[in-house]
XYZ file of C-alpha atoms in Angstrom:
695
model
C -98.265 29.181 -94.067
C -94.872 27.497 -93.159
C -95.463 26.217 -89.191
C -91.572 27.146 -89.187
C -90.949 25.730 -85.150
C -92.847 22.432 -86.835
C -90.625 22.452 -90.191
C -87.252 23.433 -88.487
C -85.309 20.524 -88.577
C -87.903 18.195 -89.406
C -85.287 16.294 -91.780
C -82.276 16.182 -88.456
C -82.041 13.279 -86.051
C -80.967 16.400 -83.300
C -80.549 15.825 -80.147
C -84.885 16.062 -79.243
C -85.521 13.191 -81.908
C -82.332 11.800 -80.135
C -84.163 11.493 -76.642
C -87.474 10.763 -77.988
C -86.043 7.204 -79.814
C -83.352 6.730 -77.900
C -83.230 4.471 -74.599
C -82.973 6.408 -71.438
C -78.891 5.293 -70.659
C -78.298 5.256 -74.507
C -79.082 8.612 -74.818
C -76.762 9.153 -72.141
C -74.186 8.194 -73.342
C -73.857 9.375 -76.379
C -75.036 13.168 -74.675
C -71.889 12.307 -73.256
C -70.279 12.032 -76.657
C -71.655 14.756 -77.554
C -70.790 17.347 -74.484
C -67.456 15.552 -73.659
C -66.032 14.055 -76.510
C -65.948 10.495 -75.073
C -65.688 7.484 -77.111
C -68.568 5.877 -77.927
C -69.123 2.772 -77.988
C -70.278 -0.050 -80.338
C -73.361 -1.083 -78.133
C -74.448 2.083 -78.165
C -73.665 2.625 -81.537
C -75.710 -0.137 -82.574
C -79.043 1.217 -80.812
C -78.476 4.611 -82.063
C -77.983 3.474 -85.665
C -81.626 1.002 -85.565
C -83.313 4.540 -83.809
C -81.637 6.628 -87.125
C -82.982 3.718 -89.242
C -86.439 3.769 -88.440
C -86.549 7.174 -88.459
C -85.059 8.212 -91.597
C -87.544 5.301 -93.432
C -90.695 6.894 -92.168
C -89.223 10.160 -93.248
C -89.054 8.502 -96.941
C -85.143 7.802 -97.013
C -83.432 4.577 -98.775
C -80.155 5.000 -98.031
C -77.812 6.638 -96.130
C -74.203 7.905 -96.829
C -71.464 8.763 -95.179
C -71.472 12.882 -96.064
C -67.616 14.214 -96.078
C -65.502 16.747 -97.021
C -62.231 15.672 -99.200
C -60.042 18.335 -100.268
C -61.656 19.493 -103.164
C -63.745 22.192 -101.400
C -67.119 20.568 -101.985
C -68.690 17.367 -100.168
C -68.858 13.941 -101.288
C -71.257 10.647 -100.553
C -71.816 7.249 -101.798
C -75.097 6.430 -101.320
C -75.665 2.296 -99.848
C -79.444 1.561 -99.232
C -80.859 -0.141 -96.637
C -81.686 -2.966 -97.845
C -80.321 -6.170 -96.923
C -81.018 -9.963 -98.936
C -83.179 -13.034 -97.128
C -83.047 -16.491 -98.265
C -86.468 -16.236 -99.204
C -85.917 -13.451 -101.856
C -86.961 -10.569 -99.532
C -85.420 -7.972 -98.243
C -85.103 -6.299 -94.509
C -84.591 -2.697 -94.369
C -80.882 -2.735 -91.796
C -78.176 -0.170 -90.458
C -75.724 -1.433 -87.982
C -73.536 0.264 -85.351
C -70.521 -0.532 -87.378
C -72.086 1.240 -91.298
C -72.850 4.032 -88.827
C -69.723 4.952 -87.266
C -67.643 3.519 -90.197
C -67.369 3.265 -94.025
C -64.823 3.386 -97.226
C -64.749 4.710 -100.059
C -62.035 5.509 -102.787
C -59.454 7.090 -101.135
C -57.029 7.219 -104.450
C -59.320 9.619 -106.601
C -59.658 12.653 -104.403
C -56.706 15.761 -103.935
C -54.428 13.738 -102.104
C -51.215 15.968 -102.666
C -49.057 12.990 -103.575
C -50.008 10.862 -100.703
C -52.168 8.225 -102.402
C -51.069 6.443 -105.516
C -53.759 5.258 -107.976
C -52.976 1.904 -106.405
C -53.817 2.591 -102.669
C -57.229 2.902 -103.267
C -58.707 1.899 -99.362
C -59.695 5.345 -97.097
C -62.204 5.217 -94.710
C -64.761 7.600 -93.273
C -65.892 8.205 -89.565
C -68.958 9.439 -87.571
C -68.325 12.347 -86.340
C -71.528 12.530 -83.960
C -71.026 16.749 -82.873
C -72.604 17.434 -86.090
C -76.540 15.667 -86.819
C -77.184 13.587 -89.240
C -80.039 14.804 -91.728
C -81.878 13.401 -94.573
C -81.396 14.822 -98.096
C -83.942 13.672 -100.719
C -84.074 10.161 -99.793
C -80.546 9.396 -98.621
C -79.081 9.592 -94.795
C -76.354 11.578 -94.815
C -74.312 10.957 -91.802
C -71.342 13.623 -91.648
C -67.690 11.637 -91.252
C -64.517 12.408 -91.041
C -62.145 11.072 -94.112
C -58.858 9.855 -93.384
C -56.429 7.359 -95.753
C -55.596 3.189 -94.428
C -52.271 4.690 -92.708
C -54.269 7.290 -91.371
C -53.652 10.726 -92.994
C -56.422 13.283 -92.999
C -57.604 13.560 -96.328
C -60.810 15.846 -95.191
C -61.102 18.934 -93.951
C -63.220 18.105 -91.412
C -60.405 15.847 -89.277
C -57.942 19.203 -89.064
C -60.948 21.110 -87.643
C -61.840 18.574 -85.151
C -57.955 18.511 -84.078
C -57.778 22.350 -84.101
C -61.122 22.698 -82.070
C -59.550 20.373 -79.315
C -56.534 22.291 -78.384
C -57.872 25.269 -78.690
C -60.689 23.845 -75.461
C -57.551 22.563 -73.983
C -55.711 25.533 -73.631
C -58.134 27.750 -73.219
C -59.311 26.145 -69.917
C -56.083 26.167 -69.024
C -56.322 30.221 -69.052
C -59.839 29.947 -66.977
C -58.359 27.898 -64.483
C -55.791 30.734 -64.256
C -59.043 32.829 -63.438
C -60.761 30.327 -60.883
C -62.894 28.839 -63.405
C -63.617 25.154 -63.713
C -65.200 23.992 -66.819
C -65.685 21.235 -68.915
C -65.623 22.262 -72.082
C -64.886 25.314 -74.540
C -65.649 26.021 -77.971
C -65.447 28.156 -81.072
C -69.047 29.163 -82.429
C -68.639 31.013 -86.366
C -72.020 32.280 -87.893
C -70.342 32.703 -91.559
C -72.837 35.484 -93.804
C -73.004 33.777 -97.131
C -72.735 36.720 -100.304
C -74.243 35.534 -103.510
C -75.319 36.303 -106.893
C -78.550 34.860 -108.972
C -78.646 35.021 -112.105
C -81.645 33.665 -114.805
C -81.090 30.541 -115.646
C -81.243 30.379 -119.464
C -78.938 33.503 -120.238
C -75.856 31.821 -117.511
C -76.987 28.211 -120.032
C -75.777 30.679 -122.443
C -72.176 31.544 -121.100
C -69.950 29.313 -121.633
C -67.285 31.031 -119.071
C -69.959 30.651 -116.396
C -70.713 26.925 -117.019
C -67.206 25.680 -117.064
C -65.780 28.724 -114.500
C -68.012 30.204 -112.600
C -67.236 33.863 -113.468
C -67.767 36.232 -117.004
C -64.187 35.732 -118.812
C -65.470 38.374 -121.243
C -67.880 41.124 -120.357
C -68.544 44.510 -121.374
C -69.293 47.367 -118.492
C -73.020 48.100 -118.829
C -74.389 51.864 -118.731
C -75.417 51.337 -115.473
C -73.311 49.084 -112.995
C -73.588 49.680 -108.809
C -72.606 52.997 -108.792
C -76.546 54.271 -108.352
C -76.221 51.808 -104.403
C -80.019 51.515 -105.084
C -79.827 48.004 -105.177
C -78.556 47.579 -101.119
C -81.392 47.036 -99.209
C -83.701 47.880 -101.996
C -87.317 45.985 -102.596
C -86.932 42.316 -103.600
C -87.398 41.318 -106.899
C -90.841 38.703 -106.864
C -88.912 35.955 -108.156
C -86.510 36.131 -105.943
C -89.200 36.587 -103.046
C -90.064 32.917 -103.915
C -86.587 31.843 -104.213
C -85.736 33.057 -101.154
C -88.681 32.024 -99.140
C -88.502 28.430 -100.923
C -84.474 27.964 -100.173
C -85.669 29.479 -95.618
C -87.906 26.604 -95.655
C -85.290 24.133 -97.276
C -83.052 25.164 -94.746
C -85.083 24.981 -91.651
C -85.538 21.476 -92.494
C -82.427 21.201 -92.066
C -82.032 22.842 -88.818
C -80.236 25.579 -90.548
C -80.608 29.166 -88.854
C -81.559 31.336 -91.856
C -82.243 34.361 -90.094
C -81.304 37.508 -92.382
C -81.419 38.170 -95.918
C -81.231 41.035 -97.983
C -79.885 42.537 -101.777
C -76.398 42.939 -101.785
C -74.555 45.983 -103.361
C -74.131 44.865 -106.176
C -77.210 44.447 -109.439
C -78.010 40.293 -108.739
C -76.464 40.042 -105.620
C -78.120 39.265 -102.368
C -76.776 38.075 -98.808
C -78.148 35.477 -96.234
C -76.680 35.414 -92.396
C -76.677 32.547 -90.112
C -77.894 32.333 -86.208
C -74.430 30.973 -84.725
C -73.224 27.250 -84.387
C -70.487 25.359 -82.824
C -68.235 25.584 -85.421
C -67.511 21.944 -87.659
C -71.987 21.896 -87.419
C -71.214 25.630 -89.021
C -69.244 24.385 -91.550
C -71.215 21.438 -92.567
C -74.308 23.641 -92.557
C -72.515 26.575 -94.914
C -71.503 23.648 -97.584
C -75.113 21.987 -97.457
C -75.938 25.810 -97.584
C -74.109 26.250 -100.577
C -75.741 23.380 -102.271
C -78.951 23.947 -101.268
C -78.397 27.331 -102.676
C -77.563 26.492 -106.297
C -80.171 23.245 -105.720
C -83.640 25.734 -105.142
C -82.376 28.341 -107.707
C -82.716 25.782 -110.486
C -85.653 25.009 -109.663
C -87.158 28.083 -109.839
C -85.401 28.797 -113.243
C -82.634 30.539 -112.134
C -78.661 29.722 -110.982
C -76.460 30.752 -107.776
C -73.404 31.907 -108.758
C -70.754 31.827 -105.431
C -67.578 32.194 -107.621
C -65.876 34.980 -105.360
C -65.892 37.468 -108.503
C -68.440 36.749 -111.126
C -68.241 40.028 -112.481
C -65.841 42.428 -113.051
C -66.513 46.119 -112.320
C -69.102 45.065 -109.697
C -68.610 43.702 -106.247
C -67.704 40.506 -105.478
C -68.843 38.099 -102.977
C -67.424 37.420 -99.470
C -68.462 34.713 -96.504
C -67.987 37.092 -93.497
C -67.042 34.288 -90.862
C -67.606 35.733 -87.251
C -65.669 33.938 -84.493
C -66.219 33.407 -80.763
C -65.495 31.047 -78.415
C -67.203 29.986 -75.642
C -67.560 27.850 -72.395
C -70.029 25.178 -71.559
C -71.805 27.416 -68.678
C -72.543 29.392 -71.659
C -69.869 32.345 -71.262
C -68.584 34.776 -74.738
C -65.285 34.839 -73.769
C -65.282 37.516 -76.345
C -67.668 39.238 -73.911
C -66.290 42.865 -72.469
C -66.805 42.249 -68.808
C -68.659 44.896 -66.552
C -65.955 43.550 -63.168
C -62.343 43.736 -63.114
C -61.170 39.760 -62.986
C -63.123 39.622 -66.117
C -62.115 42.657 -67.540
C -58.570 41.197 -67.189
C -59.643 37.801 -68.390
C -61.118 39.086 -71.510
C -58.016 41.031 -72.087
C -55.769 38.248 -71.797
C -58.000 37.021 -74.584
C -57.865 39.856 -77.002
C -53.621 39.939 -76.805
C -53.534 36.428 -77.335
C -55.948 36.870 -80.415
C -53.718 40.348 -80.969
C -50.899 38.250 -80.870
C -52.014 35.045 -82.730
C -53.116 37.443 -85.975
C -50.156 39.476 -86.128
C -47.929 36.697 -85.859
C -49.570 34.615 -88.221
C -50.029 36.524 -90.796
C -49.215 34.596 -93.712
C -50.755 31.726 -92.497
C -54.835 33.387 -92.239
C -53.948 34.863 -95.354
C -53.288 31.547 -96.483
C -56.280 29.911 -95.525
C -58.710 32.322 -97.667
C -56.266 32.322 -100.530
C -58.052 30.943 -103.631
C -58.036 32.000 -107.472
C -61.544 33.120 -106.785
C -60.409 35.407 -103.923
C -57.788 36.492 -105.511
C -59.147 38.530 -108.020
C -61.749 39.851 -104.674
C -59.022 41.119 -102.351
C -57.391 44.213 -102.300
C -60.492 45.866 -104.786
C -62.398 48.677 -103.965
C -65.093 46.475 -102.065
C -63.339 43.776 -99.905
C -61.126 43.478 -97.405
C -57.244 44.339 -98.612
C -54.419 41.375 -99.043
C -53.020 43.084 -95.948
C -54.389 41.185 -92.727
C -54.978 43.951 -89.628
C -57.073 44.120 -86.760
C -60.099 46.543 -85.987
C -60.780 47.125 -82.428
C -63.185 50.263 -82.441
C -62.701 53.760 -80.983
C -63.610 52.680 -77.555
C -61.111 49.436 -77.557
C -58.645 50.821 -79.203
C -58.481 53.510 -76.867
C -58.150 50.963 -73.833
C -55.728 49.418 -75.723
C -53.573 52.672 -76.480
C -53.569 53.378 -72.670
C -51.671 50.076 -72.178
C -48.952 50.803 -75.410
C -48.258 54.706 -74.831
C -48.216 54.112 -70.547
C -50.767 56.460 -70.086
C -53.793 56.890 -67.974
C -57.333 55.609 -69.729
C -59.469 58.713 -70.360
C -63.165 57.273 -69.172
C -65.384 58.685 -67.423
C -62.789 59.797 -64.435
C -59.113 59.330 -65.352
C -57.521 56.597 -63.655
C -53.874 54.297 -63.823
C -54.969 51.269 -65.660
C -54.288 48.013 -63.378
C -55.090 45.683 -65.298
C -57.188 43.335 -63.059
C -57.868 45.977 -60.814
C -59.093 49.011 -61.374
C -62.423 48.798 -62.997
C -62.459 48.806 -66.870
C -65.336 49.698 -68.514
C -67.879 48.450 -69.684
C -68.249 47.884 -73.188
C -71.211 47.355 -74.940
C -72.046 45.483 -77.726
C -72.215 48.071 -79.852
C -70.083 50.530 -79.023
C -68.250 51.182 -81.661
C -69.184 51.214 -85.624
C -68.269 48.708 -87.814
C -65.441 48.543 -90.264
C -66.227 46.855 -93.574
C -62.890 47.874 -95.228
C -60.968 44.966 -92.310
C -60.053 41.838 -92.584
C -60.514 40.907 -88.981
C -62.744 43.202 -86.988
C -63.915 43.350 -83.075
C -67.567 44.005 -83.353
C -68.375 43.280 -79.884
C -68.702 39.811 -79.002
C -66.837 38.192 -81.562
C -64.466 38.652 -84.670
C -65.469 39.184 -87.965
C -63.055 37.420 -90.838
C -63.899 39.327 -93.736
C -61.110 37.756 -96.005
C -63.439 34.665 -96.448
C -64.559 34.190 -100.539
C -68.273 33.153 -101.354
C -67.243 29.898 -102.768
C -64.883 28.936 -100.059
C -65.104 26.127 -97.265
C -64.667 27.961 -94.087
C -63.102 24.824 -92.371
C -59.994 26.031 -93.328
C -60.151 29.448 -91.690
C -61.463 28.047 -88.916
C -58.843 25.497 -88.089
C -56.353 27.882 -88.817
C -58.377 30.326 -86.123
C -58.276 27.977 -83.730
C -55.006 27.126 -84.096
C -53.091 29.834 -84.533
C -54.831 31.086 -81.250
C -54.811 28.119 -79.233
C -50.777 27.778 -79.570
C -50.484 31.494 -78.052
C -52.751 30.509 -75.227
C -50.542 27.697 -74.743
C -47.739 29.949 -74.057
C -49.407 32.583 -71.872
C -51.109 29.697 -70.312
C -47.395 28.192 -69.566
C -45.405 31.170 -68.739
C -48.732 32.370 -65.905
C -48.825 29.102 -64.658
C -45.569 29.516 -63.246
C -45.828 32.751 -61.771
C -45.369 33.399 -57.846
C -48.071 36.097 -58.360
C -50.125 36.211 -60.981
C -51.705 39.197 -61.055
C -48.358 40.974 -61.612
C -46.931 38.495 -64.224
C -50.305 38.996 -65.900
C -49.876 42.707 -65.973
C -46.683 42.197 -67.267
C -47.571 39.759 -70.045
C -50.100 41.935 -71.506
C -48.416 44.998 -71.611
C -45.190 43.268 -73.293
C -47.498 41.657 -75.704
C -49.787 44.264 -76.631
C -47.330 46.083 -77.242
C -45.076 43.721 -79.559
C -48.296 43.404 -81.289
C -49.772 47.063 -82.314
C -48.285 47.124 -85.353
C -51.449 44.997 -86.315
C -53.931 47.172 -84.988
C -55.583 49.203 -87.663
C -58.408 51.122 -87.374
C -58.652 53.323 -90.201
C -59.668 52.931 -94.144
C -58.325 49.932 -95.835
C -59.309 50.910 -99.047
C -57.173 54.019 -98.909
C -53.552 53.825 -101.331
C -52.192 55.625 -97.766
C -52.538 51.899 -95.967
C -50.523 49.808 -98.385
C -47.424 52.417 -97.750
C -48.319 52.368 -93.491
C -48.340 48.683 -93.738
C -45.322 48.256 -95.243
C -43.390 50.447 -92.712
C -44.824 48.738 -89.988
C -43.935 45.150 -91.279
C -46.892 43.666 -92.399
C -47.071 41.660 -95.497
C -49.373 41.898 -98.696
C -49.240 38.489 -100.292
C -51.254 39.574 -103.283
C -51.671 35.981 -105.160
C -52.301 32.259 -103.390
C -48.462 31.324 -105.240
C -47.565 34.555 -102.624
C -49.234 33.380 -99.812
C -48.441 29.696 -100.053
C -44.659 30.307 -100.421
C -44.802 31.171 -96.617
C -47.042 27.916 -96.108
C -43.979 25.494 -95.370
C -41.392 28.028 -93.042
C -40.370 26.762 -89.823
C -42.972 28.377 -87.345
C -46.209 27.422 -89.540
C -44.481 23.735 -89.182
C -43.867 24.384 -85.744
C -47.393 25.391 -84.462
C -49.166 23.032 -86.660
C -47.674 20.174 -85.306
C -47.266 21.420 -81.682
C -51.119 21.524 -81.679
C -51.805 18.769 -83.150
C -53.679 19.910 -86.489
C -51.712 18.645 -88.964
C -48.987 16.665 -89.484
C -45.793 17.857 -91.889
C -46.805 15.148 -94.485
C -50.557 16.521 -94.237
C -48.599 20.405 -94.277
C -46.930 18.892 -97.532
C -50.569 16.954 -98.922
C -51.942 20.456 -98.439
C -49.590 22.608 -100.398
C -49.564 20.399 -103.523
C -53.152 20.038 -103.314
C -54.231 24.173 -103.018
C -51.060 24.975 -105.566
C -52.565 22.227 -108.175
C -55.953 23.534 -107.667
C -55.310 26.780 -108.514
C -53.498 26.337 -111.551
C -56.211 23.319 -112.592
C -58.817 26.044 -112.509
C -56.574 28.622 -114.407
C -55.445 26.245 -116.860
C -59.819 25.486 -117.345
C -60.443 29.498 -117.242
C -57.577 30.106 -120.422
C -58.878 26.795 -122.109
C -62.579 28.667 -121.666
C -61.398 32.191 -122.664
C -59.334 31.070 -125.922
C -62.406 28.335 -126.750
C -64.902 31.480 -126.920
C -62.748 34.055 -129.036
C -62.582 31.249 -131.415
C -64.968 29.920 -131.744
C -67.877 32.390 -130.572
C -66.644 36.175 -130.427
C -64.175 36.784 -133.807
C -66.862 34.881 -135.912
C -69.330 36.896 -134.375
C -67.311 40.121 -135.016
C -66.708 39.024 -138.533
C -70.372 37.986 -139.364
C -71.094 41.580 -138.331
C -68.023 43.405 -140.269
C -69.533 41.533 -143.446
C -72.583 43.279 -143.219
C -71.712 46.084 -142.500
C -69.376 45.832 -145.604
C -72.348 44.262 -147.213
C -74.309 47.257 -146.489
C -72.126 50.077 -147.819
C -71.215 47.760 -150.465
C -75.359 47.749 -151.468
C -74.948 51.514 -150.571
C -72.937 52.509 -152.898
C -74.020 50.192 -155.517
C -77.158 52.387 -155.869
C -75.985 55.492 -154.408
C -72.071 56.466 -155.827
C -71.633 59.538 -154.115
C -72.852 57.761 -151.163
C -68.792 58.490 -148.433
C -70.189 55.495 -145.635
C -67.951 57.676 -143.273
C -69.682 55.768 -140.161
C -69.412 52.119 -141.638
C -65.846 52.570 -143.148
C -64.728 53.783 -139.656
C -66.240 51.223 -137.952
C -65.264 48.642 -140.327
C -61.632 49.969 -139.510
C -61.956 50.031 -135.800
C -63.640 46.347 -135.214
C -60.561 44.713 -138.155
C -58.259 46.568 -136.212
C -59.307 45.201 -132.901
C -60.186 41.409 -134.218
C -56.500 41.239 -135.622
C -55.599 42.553 -132.298
C -57.601 40.104 -130.323
C -56.485 36.841 -133.004
C -52.736 38.383 -131.757
C -53.507 38.483 -128.566
C -55.425 35.142 -128.571
C -52.404 33.244 -129.412
C -50.108 35.534 -126.821
C -51.942 33.853 -124.166
C -51.725 30.138 -125.814
C -47.541 30.780 -125.741
C -47.626 31.651 -122.140
C -50.177 29.354 -121.175
C -48.106 26.760 -122.590
C -45.235 27.743 -120.786
C -46.843 27.780 -117.440
C -48.059 24.223 -117.864
C -44.774 23.197 -118.362
C -42.700 25.361 -115.855
C -41.698 22.988 -113.176
C -43.043 22.191 -109.332
C -46.174 22.925 -108.574
C -45.104 26.451 -107.336
C -43.220 26.973 -110.057
C -46.801 26.413 -112.433
C -48.915 28.249 -109.783
C -46.896 31.114 -109.554
C -46.249 31.111 -113.778
C -50.050 31.269 -113.931
C -50.106 33.936 -111.562
C -47.493 36.370 -112.866
C -47.026 36.110 -116.341
C -51.053 34.337 -117.887
C -53.453 36.343 -115.554
C -52.068 39.391 -117.156
C -52.063 37.768 -120.489
C -55.446 36.779 -119.865
C -56.711 40.651 -118.780
C -54.881 42.772 -121.968
C -56.536 40.103 -124.177
C -60.219 40.353 -122.619
C -59.597 44.397 -122.168
C -59.760 43.893 -126.503
C -62.369 41.466 -126.449
C -64.676 43.686 -124.300
C -63.614 47.043 -126.658
C -65.337 44.456 -129.593
C -68.383 44.014 -127.822
C -69.962 47.125 -127.464
C -69.525 47.878 -131.232
C -71.228 44.332 -132.403
C -74.646 44.886 -133.461
C -77.075 43.183 -131.515
C -78.572 40.410 -132.979
C -74.603 39.751 -133.514
C -73.647 38.582 -130.028
C -72.243 35.535 -129.054
C -74.009 35.825 -125.519
C -76.117 37.383 -122.799
C -73.660 40.514 -122.236
C -73.867 41.960 -117.779
C -76.780 43.973 -118.949
C -78.797 40.510 -119.519
C -77.739 38.951 -117.048
C -77.535 41.732 -114.239
C -80.664 42.885 -114.881
C -83.064 40.304 -116.236
C -84.507 38.276 -113.681
């Protein structure tokens, strides 16, 4: 029997461990850094480092690593041992405050958008004391930010921390207008993580899964997800053991793994944690994805985090549940029960509507990737059109503002914001809308467009920044008002009407929504290049730079990096696809054709009158299909070569999106038509039926 309370956080240097192991004054100084963002003095860091090292050694650690999040989207770490040589040939174990606070990994070999030449190698990692260190295997991992020698952010953590600081500042200005003096406002996140589990031995036989994370070929199995009998069904015993191991491992790291279940598609599952402060939630989700893969291998399984590993069944997302809370424990997206708190809630809600409407492009960009482009817009995930779902009750409240009509609650009253009592809105007064990209779910917004493999730092950096920017605009207007109540009414009335187009409570899967969205002037950015084409628009540069989230140089680096990664992924997919066609699929088809032809020849040698009609028809069909596949592969190779030389990073990405991807789909269609015609013993790799149902 696992003692969960004792196990939980046992490998984390959290506040409880700090309080137990640090001198009272040191803990007090560190707590001020954790709570208020106060600078960490070196003498305090030295004491913390010593206590951290002693604790880590007791837990079996021999090394430490600054654990950071470069623009690759995954984590990186450079391990250094605690050993320090002595004159007598022995060693002692040491760890200083300087080593805790700052490290120096190579900065030139990570993606940087051309900002760092190969010979400009110096970069720095800096401890983020608001995210707890933890022990992984034999190494003490210290969450850090990563920047270049000249100060540019080379990671996803630094902009996130900046965005949190910006939102904190602007939200406190708004709260002060309502007579609330709070010292800190933080955003919180609970990322639900979807994933597929397949047998490791079968995975190892699929070159596409190994190299790209998704199947580039695969005919539809006789049973997909149409029965929906996988959803919330009893767990496979092998999956149960995996999930038990996963939970225990995550709990050791202090990750609040709360919910687990089967998802809709066969072999698909979900894990949901409890909310954490955003930067901690980001760190924990990065660690969660790493742990999911490692634990799967321990059980002879493979965890697939690609957004669309299988065609014809649901892809995997990562639902980003986002909210704002004060250090007093007040959730700013919790509808209130008094006129004052209702007005405060409505002001924050209005700010979010304005932020989302004015920055549809930035939100779409924040979740854009080669993998997620396959998932968004299919009948399983939110469309590529950004909209906001409010639920029936809240929709009616705002609709009454837009139409200037009485709000029909228990009694009909003309609503005057901040004076007349609005109805309390219970957390579950509205149904969920799984077709909406950005849905209000009681006291938070669920950003459902995030892909399963995505680092949630990007979406949350963007969310924080766009909301902070609007809060600043609102605060600037309201702080100078002579009559706050009148100014508040005017602002909310004006902005709700101005951004009402972004609100949509209907079915996002329906084709009619695309027509309606276009009439409203909403963007449909189908591909990563389509979205990134807007990244450097003047209004986006203004927003990010004014909020201090990115410099123009950093935005340029992110633009280059994201487009290059998109093209690199598709380059790998095309190369893998061509290799599988030429080395696996065509040889397998030729072998089967040869075997059938031999059978026909032998049959006719014994029975000269035999027609062998079925065999001849099959041979004719396979001959035509293999010829077509070989021709398609040649065409794909040509458009692939042309795309690689298309020009700058945007031109290359656009060529892959507009020319190469359609050709890949055409090529796959022919290969998938060949697969069911080949005898079982001739198939070059496990099929969908094997992968989805043999766990």
